[in-house]
Amino acid sequence: MGAIHYYEKERVFKLDTPHTSYLIGIVDEEKFLGHIYYGAKITDYDVRALMRTGEAPFVPSQNNRDRSSFLDAFPMEYPGHGVGDYRESAISVSDKNGNTAGQPLYREHKIYAGKPGLPGLPATFGSEEECETLEIVLADEVLDLTVTLYYTAFYDVDVITRSVRVTNHAKEPVYLTKVFSTALDLDAEDYRMLTLHGSWARERQIEYRQIGYGKQSVGSCRGESSHQEHPFVALVSANAGQEQGRVYGFHFVYSGNFLAQVEKNQFDSLRVVLGIHPQDFKWELKQGETFTAPEVVLTYSDAGLGRMTRTLHDLYRKHLIRSPYKDRERPVLINNWEATYFDFDTEKLLAIAREAKKSGIEMLVMDDGWFGDKYRRVQDNSSLGDWVVDRKKLPNGLENLIQTADRNGIKFGIWIEPEAVNSKSELFEKHPDWALQVKGRPLQYGRGGTQMLLDVCNPEVQDFMFGIVDNLLGKHPQIAYIKWDANVELKNYGSTYLPQDKQSHIYIEYHRGLNKVLERIRAKYPDVLIQACGGGGGRASYGVLPYFDEFWVSDNTDALQRIYMQWGTSYFYPSNAMAQHISASPNHQTGRIIPIKFRCDVAMSGRLGMELQPSKMTKEEYQQTAQAIKDYKSVRDVIQLGNLYRLVSPYDDKGIASLMYTDDTENKAVFFAYKMEHFNNQVIPRVCLRGLDPSKNYRVRELNVKTGGQPCFLNGKTFSGTLLMNTGIEMPLGSDYASCVLELTAE
Ligand code: GLA
């Protein structure tokens, strides 16, 4: 049997994943599509028991509700607008006369193996052996509009994806002013709302809120998924923790404007909606035209946030990222940004590469500042768009640099920012119309006081952007890595390319254009590793993961603050997607002085890299990082591809934070613990491990032992999985900024 079943008599659809079920019903007379159930996997008996034939079966209790409030209480699958349901609608359409009421009703459905692509949009993927899809066509006869709901249930991960396609069949155009990709009605119970917020250099902080009556939301209208709020929301039961309790997770597969909102109404029901932010969204649909809204990933866990996370990590590896690096180990790299900023030349870079190689680093990434002819990129106010080598800095060009790095046994990566242009650039002089701009209004600039976004809606601009990568990789096929930056928001809301009556399409067309470019790059260069940098952590979203391999977690490399940001980021993105670099002390962003071992141990829990200038490193720093890299490589498979268990949260004020990874066989694990604050007579909690086999015995080896020091008292000991997971182990974290990394191997 497939993942999706239609109970004809009951007119109910049941979608199953390994541990969850999702039920949708057609209310006979009205043909409303009602939401019945989403939660732990249930049986056919349960489905029939949930039905109460002869009445609308899906309203939990209607005893105290009269018919007039029926629609306002009814759990809807895709609620319409202006027809008696006063909660947030999923869709809003106005016809030429300005009428905005509409409620699409069930017309037909089909179920098939596999998953359709979403043209022009990033999306998860799955073969006919991996998933099944339900398409339900709803129709609004008055507007002559169809709304097709797509649900895909995966066999191998507890994920259901949803997306929506709206088609206008009427002669006259209609205007979509809202089209969310998902709406889910649940009983309010005791859920809290979990979201991530932040700012530049302070990304993805965790926030829990009580769900009050009315609406609460996160969103972005910056033209990007943003540093500030994250296209994700979870409902977390009151007792939930990392490994227990109920969690509903929703993640948008889109990197543009979004809204994620939870509403609690008078009948204590919750409505979650997620999709394109309705602000500034107005889309004209002429007869026969279709608008497809991006996908939302839904997951349910009855084993806490930990299972939600592991499900989402599995989804990333199996159904989201397309590059061969999904299950390949990723290189340890050095990035010269914090080592040199704009002040480098061939010699400096090669010296970095040579020294880095000695400590085990496998790749050099040349950051911002390598380009510009008429306007040289010596600071951040010029040259974006002029992707020609700065011959003053690199007189023998890239070729010489790449080949020398290659001869030294080190791979090469390069920084670009294809979507941006500075007003001080040859590109802007030649194509001033290629920048987004509002007719008659002064240009708004971002970074450097001169930076703008290119009008990626324009196919010529798309060709230009593809050309940047194509020229680099075509001429220098040894380039193994691209750091794709995006340092400015969509500030000038106007396009010289789009006609006047389509200016309201910019936010969407920008991302469609970007996806076209990324599709072309991936089709021609599937093997190159690409980082979505986004001005620090501004582009961390599922919307770019089909094309990019990893994120730069934050421009803030302070190891102490990174523990919080990496903690939040790990809720959705696996460690191999999280670029974590060892950096200088005092830290360049915060001035904090942190011992080198702690800095290494924090960076080692993800995709390890370095921002340090080798020539400025002390002997101790040099030895410790070399040790860290050597040990990291010996367990890199477990860290990068393993299952994450978060053990002690930095948010819990226990003075420490701890996490670990296990491999699928439960034979190998890597454990991390960090001292977050230091007091006299401090009580450090024992830490219980997770994800091990209770019946196995594990031998402990300390990794990255402090230079000149002795391994900690746990080193060389053997513990049973039972003891490790139930009693836990004492932490060797006596001093300020103490940290430890342990390898556990089943004997
Ligand atoms: C952004 C990135 C940094 C660095 C600079 C270069 O801020 O996040 O890592 O690449 O741009 O200008």
mmCIF file with all atom_site columns, C-alpha atoms and ligand atoms in Angstrom, residues 200 335 337 342 367-368 377 380 415 417 447 483 485 487 531 533-537 552 554-555 611, ligand 1:
data_model
loop_
_atom_site.group_PDB
_atom_site.id
_atom_site.type_symbol
_atom_site.label_atom_id
_atom_site.label_alt_id
_atom_site.label_comp_id
_atom_site.label_asym_id
_atom_site.label_entity_id
_atom_site.label_seq_id
_atom_site.pdbx_PDB_ins_code
_atom_site.Cartn_x
_atom_site.Cartn_y
_atom_site.Cartn_z
_atom_site.occupancy
_atom_site.B_iso_or_equiv
_atom_site.pdbx_formal_charge
_atom_site.auth_seq_id
_atom_site.auth_comp_id
_atom_site.auth_asym_id
_atom_site.auth_atom_id
_atom_site.pdbx_PDB_model_num
ATOM   1  C CA . TRP A 1 200 ? 23.130 40.661 11.521 1.00 0.00 ? 200 TRP A CA 1
ATOM   2  C CA . ASN A 1 335 ? 38.911 31.638 4.200  1.00 0.00 ? 335 ASN A CA 1
ATOM   3  C CA . TRP A 1 337 ? 38.395 37.319 4.999  1.00 0.00 ? 337 TRP A CA 1
ATOM   4  C CA . PHE A 1 342 ? 40.699 43.574 1.369  1.00 0.00 ? 342 PHE A CA 1
ATOM   5  C CA . ASP A 1 367 ? 37.267 36.180 -0.268 1.00 0.00 ? 367 ASP A CA 1
ATOM   6  C CA . ASP A 1 368 ? 36.058 39.607 -1.370 1.00 0.00 ? 368 ASP A CA 1
ATOM   7  C CA . ARG A 1 377 ? 37.750 46.622 -4.919 1.00 0.00 ? 377 ARG A CA 1
ATOM   8  C CA . ASP A 1 380 ? 33.283 47.795 0.261  1.00 0.00 ? 380 ASP A CA 1
ATOM   9  C CA . TRP A 1 415 ? 34.016 34.704 -3.361 1.00 0.00 ? 415 TRP A CA 1
ATOM   10 C CA . GLU A 1 417 ? 28.326 38.449 -5.099 1.00 0.00 ? 417 GLU A CA 1
ATOM   11 C CA . ARG A 1 447 ? 26.566 48.469 2.177  1.00 0.00 ? 447 ARG A CA 1
ATOM   12 C CA . LYS A 1 483 ? 31.172 31.569 -1.636 1.00 0.00 ? 483 LYS A CA 1
ATOM   13 C CA . ASP A 1 485 ? 27.420 36.401 -0.975 1.00 0.00 ? 485 ASP A CA 1
ATOM   14 C CA . ASN A 1 487 ? 24.934 41.653 1.292  1.00 0.00 ? 487 ASN A CA 1
ATOM   15 C CA . GLN A 1 531 ? 28.023 28.393 0.073  1.00 0.00 ? 531 GLN A CA 1
ATOM   16 C CA . CYS A 1 533 ? 26.680 33.387 2.587  1.00 0.00 ? 533 CYS A CA 1
ATOM   17 C CA . GLY A 1 534 ? 24.112 36.150 2.629  1.00 0.00 ? 534 GLY A CA 1
ATOM   18 C CA . GLY A 1 535 ? 26.042 38.877 4.449  1.00 0.00 ? 535 GLY A CA 1
ATOM   19 C CA . GLY A 1 536 ? 26.653 36.531 7.313  1.00 0.00 ? 536 GLY A CA 1
ATOM   20 C CA . GLY A 1 537 ? 23.685 34.320 8.076  1.00 0.00 ? 537 GLY A CA 1
ATOM   21 C CA . TRP A 1 552 ? 27.805 30.778 6.570  1.00 0.00 ? 552 TRP A CA 1
ATOM   22 C CA . SER A 1 554 ? 26.993 34.208 10.908 1.00 0.00 ? 554 SER A CA 1
ATOM   23 C CA . ASP A 1 555 ? 29.538 36.956 10.393 1.00 0.00 ? 555 ASP A CA 1
ATOM   24 C CA . GLU A 1 611 ? 39.484 32.485 9.367  1.00 0.00 ? 611 GLU A CA 1
HETATM 25 C C1 . GLA B 2 .   ? 30.035 39.413 4.023  1.00 0.00 ? 1   GLA B C1 1
HETATM 26 C C2 . GLA B 2 .   ? 30.395 37.999 4.413  1.00 0.00 ? 1   GLA B C2 1
HETATM 27 C C3 . GLA B 2 .   ? 31.790 37.922 4.937  1.00 0.00 ? 1   GLA B C3 1
HETATM 28 C C4 . GLA B 2 .   ? 32.750 38.436 3.880  1.00 0.00 ? 1   GLA B C4 1
HETATM 29 C C5 . GLA B 2 .   ? 32.345 39.844 3.464  1.00 0.00 ? 1   GLA B C5 1
HETATM 30 C C6 . GLA B 2 .   ? 33.162 40.301 2.292  1.00 0.00 ? 1   GLA B C6 1
HETATM 31 O O1 . GLA B 2 .   ? 29.942 40.229 5.137  1.00 0.00 ? 1   GLA B O1 1
HETATM 32 O O2 . GLA B 2 .   ? 29.483 37.505 5.336  1.00 0.00 ? 1   GLA B O2 1
HETATM 33 O O3 . GLA B 2 .   ? 32.137 36.600 5.285  1.00 0.00 ? 1   GLA B O3 1
HETATM 34 O O4 . GLA B 2 .   ? 32.740 37.566 2.781  1.00 0.00 ? 1   GLA B O4 1
HETATM 35 O O5 . GLA B 2 .   ? 30.980 39.914 3.103  1.00 0.00 ? 1   GLA B O5 1
HETATM 36 O O6 . GLA B 2 .   ? 32.840 41.566 1.909  1.00 0.00 ? 1   GLA B O6 1
#
